[in-house]
GROMACS .gro file of C-alpha atoms in nm:
model
  222
    1MET     CA    1  10.758   9.152  11.836
    2THR     CA    2  10.471   9.395  11.778
    3ARG     CA    3  10.162   9.285  11.968
    4PRO     CA    4   9.815   9.345  11.823
    5TYR     CA    5   9.591   9.630  11.928
    6VAL     CA    6   9.340   9.462  12.164
    7LEU     CA    7   8.974   9.567  12.159
    8LEU     CA    8   8.735   9.405  12.407
    9SER     CA    9   8.377   9.401  12.278
   10VAL     CA   10   8.089   9.338  12.516
   11ALA     CA   11   7.716   9.400  12.549
   12VAL     CA   12   7.582   9.441  12.903
   13SER     CA   13   7.252   9.508  13.073
   14VAL     CA   14   7.218   9.816  13.292
   15ASP     CA   15   7.291   9.595  13.594
   16GLY     CA   16   7.614   9.462  13.437
   17HIS     CA   17   7.517   9.118  13.306
   18ILE     CA   18   7.620   8.977  12.968
   19ASP     CA   19   7.352   8.708  12.961
   20ASP     CA   20   7.072   8.563  13.172
   21ASP     CA   21   7.098   8.228  13.350
   22GLY     CA   22   6.898   8.036  13.089
   23THR     CA   23   7.033   7.777  12.850
   24GLU     CA   24   6.981   7.990  12.537
   25ARG     CA   25   7.174   8.302  12.448
   26PHE     CA   26   6.984   8.611  12.570
   27PRO     CA   27   6.987   8.893  12.310
   28LEU     CA   28   7.098   9.220  12.469
   29SER     CA   29   7.184   9.416  12.154
   30ASN     CA   30   6.960   9.549  11.878
   31ALA     CA   31   6.992   9.537  11.499
   32GLU     CA   32   7.192   9.861  11.481
   33ASP     CA   33   7.443   9.739  11.735
   34PHE     CA   34   7.478   9.398  11.569
   35ASP     CA   35   7.557   9.575  11.243
   36HIS     CA   36   7.815   9.793  11.416
   37VAL     CA   37   7.977   9.484  11.569
   38ASP     CA   38   7.990   9.335  11.219
   39ARG     CA   39   8.178   9.645  11.102
   40VAL     CA   40   8.426   9.616  11.388
   41ARG     CA   41   8.479   9.249  11.299
   42ALA     CA   42   8.548   9.345  10.939
   43GLU     CA   43   8.812   9.592  11.058
   44SER     CA   44   8.985   9.326  11.270
   45ASP     CA   45   9.256   9.079  11.174
   46ALA     CA   46   9.143   8.822  11.433
   47ILE     CA   47   8.845   8.754  11.659
   48LEU     CA   48   8.898   8.573  11.990
   49VAL     CA   49   8.661   8.396  12.231
   50GLY     CA   50   8.700   8.154  12.518
   51ALA     CA   51   8.602   7.788  12.507
   52ALA     CA   52   8.303   7.850  12.735
   53THR     CA   53   8.158   8.089  12.476
   54VAL     CA   54   8.203   7.829  12.201
   55ARG     CA   55   8.031   7.567  12.415
   56ARG     CA   56   7.743   7.788  12.534
   57ASP     CA   57   7.668   8.012  12.236
   58ASN     CA   58   7.794   7.805  11.939
   59PRO     CA   59   7.908   8.125  11.758
   60ARG     CA   60   8.020   8.137  11.396
   61LEU     CA   61   8.217   8.464  11.442
   62LEU     CA   62   8.179   8.570  11.081
   63VAL     CA   63   8.166   8.902  10.899
   64ASN     CA   64   7.806   8.885  10.780
   65SER     CA   65   7.799   9.175  10.534
   66PRO     CA   66   7.895   9.065  10.178
   67GLU     CA   67   8.007   9.421  10.104
   68ARG     CA   68   8.244   9.423  10.402
   69ARG     CA   69   8.385   9.083  10.308
   70ALA     CA   70   8.437   9.204   9.953
   71GLY     CA   71   8.611   9.513  10.089
   72ARG     CA   72   8.851   9.294  10.285
   73VAL     CA   73   8.932   9.086   9.978
   74GLY     CA   74   8.973   9.399   9.765
   75ALA     CA   75   9.225   9.529  10.016
   76GLY     CA   76   9.428   9.207   9.987
   77ARG     CA   77   9.308   9.063  10.319
   78PRO     CA   78   9.141   8.727  10.387
   79GLU     CA   79   8.763   8.727  10.343
   80PHE     CA   80   8.720   8.649  10.714
   81PRO     CA   81   8.936   8.740  11.016
   82LEU     CA   82   9.138   8.467  11.183
   83LYS     CA   83   8.923   8.292  11.446
   84VAL     CA   84   9.087   8.224  11.782
   85VAL     CA   85   8.968   8.019  12.080
   86VAL     CA   86   9.133   7.990  12.423
   87THR     CA   87   9.092   7.674  12.630
   88GLY     CA   88   9.272   7.561  12.944
   89SER     CA   89   9.155   7.201  12.928
   90GLY     CA   90   9.171   7.158  12.551
   91GLU     CA   91   8.822   7.010  12.555
   92LEU     CA   92   8.625   7.145  12.260
   93ASP     CA   93   8.348   6.982  12.057
   94ARG     CA   94   8.453   6.956  11.694
   95ASP     CA   95   8.086   6.973  11.588
   96ARG     CA   96   8.053   7.339  11.695
   97ALA     CA   97   7.981   7.590  11.415
   98PHE     CA   98   8.303   7.775  11.501
   99TRP     CA   99   8.511   7.514  11.314
  100HIS     CA  100   8.306   7.472  11.000
  101CYS     CA  101   8.273   7.820  10.853
  102GLY     CA  102   8.495   8.121  10.797
  103GLY     CA  103   8.868   8.110  10.746
  104ASP     CA  104   9.168   7.995  10.946
  105LYS     CA  105   9.149   7.903  11.316
  106VAL     CA  106   9.394   7.890  11.606
  107VAL     CA  107   9.351   7.718  11.943
  108TYR     CA  108   9.558   7.845  12.238
  109THR     CA  109   9.577   7.608  12.530
  110THR     CA  110   9.796   7.500  12.822
  111ASP     CA  111  10.068   7.238  12.823
  112SER     CA  112   9.833   6.998  13.000
  113GLY     CA  113   9.549   7.071  12.758
  114HIS     CA  114   9.762   7.038  12.447
  115ARG     CA  115   9.721   6.664  12.409
  116THR     CA  116   9.341   6.688  12.422
  117ALA     CA  117   9.329   6.990  12.193
  118SER     CA  118   9.555   6.815  11.942
  119ALA     CA  119   9.249   6.617  11.834
  120LEU     CA  120   9.149   6.941  11.658
  121ALA     CA  121   9.474   6.969  11.461
  122ASP     CA  122   9.293   6.900  11.134
  123LEU     CA  123   9.065   7.197  11.202
  124ALA     CA  124   9.301   7.452  11.357
  125ASP     CA  125   9.657   7.532  11.453
  126VAL     CA  126   9.695   7.423  11.818
  127VAL     CA  127   9.943   7.624  12.028
  128PRO     CA  128  10.038   7.548  12.393
  129LEU     CA  129  10.121   7.855  12.603
  130GLY     CA  130  10.273   7.697  12.915
  131PRO     CA  131  10.137   7.573  13.251
  132SER     CA  132   9.854   7.829  13.229
  133VAL     CA  133   9.721   8.052  12.952
  134ASP     CA  134   9.971   8.336  12.916
  135PHE     CA  135   9.786   8.620  12.742
  136GLY     CA  136  10.109   8.807  12.673
  137ALA     CA  137  10.255   8.502  12.496
  138LEU     CA  138   9.927   8.468  12.307
  139LEU     CA  139   9.956   8.824  12.177
  140ASP     CA  140  10.320   8.767  12.083
  141ASP     CA  141  10.220   8.464  11.877
  142LEU     CA  142   9.937   8.652  11.706
  143GLY     CA  143  10.173   8.938  11.630
  144GLY     CA  144  10.407   8.690  11.468
  145ARG     CA  145  10.118   8.578  11.249
  146GLY     CA  146  10.068   8.933  11.124
  147VAL     CA  147   9.766   9.016  11.339
  148GLY     CA  148   9.761   9.389  11.398
  149ARG     CA  149   9.413   9.426  11.544
  150LEU     CA  150   9.248   9.171  11.774
  151MET     CA  151   8.879   9.181  11.866
  152VAL     CA  152   8.798   8.992  12.188
  153GLU     CA  153   8.432   8.890  12.225
  154GLY     CA  154   8.440   8.715  12.561
  155GLY     CA  155   8.341   8.560  12.784
  156SER     CA  156   8.395   8.682  13.138
  157ALA     CA  157   8.714   8.486  13.211
  158ILE     CA  158   8.876   8.601  12.887
  159HIS     CA  159   8.788   8.969  12.933
  160THR     CA  160   8.910   8.947  13.292
  161GLY     CA  161   9.237   8.788  13.180
  162PHE     CA  162   9.320   9.063  12.934
  163LEU     CA  163   9.223   9.348  13.167
  164SER     CA  164   9.394   9.207  13.477
  165ALA     CA  165   9.713   9.164  13.274
  166GLY     CA  166   9.691   9.524  13.150
  167LEU     CA  167   9.670   9.411  12.788
  168ALA     CA  168   9.346   9.572  12.669
  169ASP     CA  169   9.381   9.887  12.458
  170GLU     CA  170   9.011   9.957  12.417
  171ILE     CA  171   8.675   9.846  12.556
  172ARG     CA  172   8.368   9.872  12.337
  173MET     CA  173   8.073   9.841  12.575
  174ALA     CA  174   7.715   9.838  12.447
  175VAL     CA  175   7.472   9.908  12.732
  176ALA     CA  176   7.124   9.764  12.675
  177PRO     CA  177   6.823   9.926  12.846
  178MET     CA  178   6.718   9.626  13.052
  179LEU     CA  179   6.777   9.460  13.387
  180ILE     CA  180   6.861   9.089  13.421
  181GLY     CA  181   6.840   9.078  13.799
  182GLN     CA  182   6.958   8.718  13.841
  183ALA     CA  183   7.233   8.643  14.092
  184THR     CA  184   7.370   8.353  13.888
  185ALA     CA  185   7.369   8.534  13.552
  186PRO     CA  186   7.720   8.595  13.411
  187ARG     CA  187   7.877   8.939  13.434
  188PHE     CA  188   8.125   9.125  13.214
  189LEU     CA  189   8.415   9.063  13.455
  190GLN     CA  190   8.512   8.829  13.735
  191PRO     CA  191   8.681   8.943  14.057
  192ALA     CA  192   9.052   9.009  13.996
  193GLY     CA  193   9.338   9.240  14.079
  194PHE     CA  194   9.328   9.504  13.804
  195PRO     CA  195   9.612   9.750  13.734
  196GLY     CA  196   9.571  10.062  13.947
  197GLY     CA  197   9.295   9.911  14.160
  198PRO     CA  198   8.948  10.060  14.213
  199ALA     CA  199   9.071  10.420  14.211
  200ARG     CA  200   9.195  10.405  13.852
  201ARG     CA  201   8.964  10.577  13.602
  202PHE     CA  202   8.955  10.489  13.232
  203HIS     CA  203   8.961  10.746  12.954
  204LEU     CA  204   8.616  10.775  12.792
  205GLU     CA  205   8.676  10.839  12.423
  206GLU     CA  206   8.325  10.833  12.280
  207VAL     CA  207   7.956  10.775  12.354
  208ALA     CA  208   7.730  10.677  12.064
  209ARG     CA  209   7.359  10.602  12.043
  210LEU     CA  210   7.249  10.304  11.833
  211GLY     CA  211   6.873  10.290  11.866
  212ASP     CA  212   6.803  10.223  12.234
  213VAL     CA  213   7.161  10.103  12.302
  214ALA     CA  214   7.442  10.329  12.428
  215VAL     CA  215   7.790  10.235  12.304
  216LEU     CA  216   8.082  10.351  12.519
  217ARG     CA  217   8.445  10.344  12.408
  218TYR     CA  218   8.696  10.333  12.695
  219PHE     CA  219   9.075  10.336  12.663
  220PRO     CA  220   9.211  10.161  12.977
  221LYS     CA  221   9.577  10.245  12.916
  222ARG     CA  222   9.535  10.624  12.909
   0.00000   0.00000   0.00000
């Protein structure tokens, strides 16, 4: 089975946070970066987030540009990438915007969360992955669905899961020129044992400037 190419996409403050500790989503990126993210989405076969992101941010995960959607259709692809959510508990609110726009959806969950997540079977394909979420098995299943390129948009636990398992091919990191400075604000990654440990250095492929945001492309496997 050919697994998808996995790209982790994240926007961080200079002090490494992906949000503040408020109840509303804190905008780190600018218009240029949002447009670039839209382009990366259009190039992807699937977009994945964790359940916490669905609950907190209520994302639609769409390709917003009509021209990019038309380009996908013209190339014989679905108008929107497959939307994927990962949940251990299976508890997801069916009223979230995630379910009611875009194309097909898949829910990956655990054996124990499968019964709860099955309530969403009319909205998405629900797939149990075992006693815990096995990211390798998840990629195998997506590969079997014809997904060649997977864009992962968070949150922290999901990014940590892919990186700690050595499954990320690329990290797209947009660094915003601001400081959050809050101890309880979420960060890009959680503590974990990562392949190679602290001494391992990633390959930096590219640095781009989008307005006042710096976009770094790292290849962890090189």
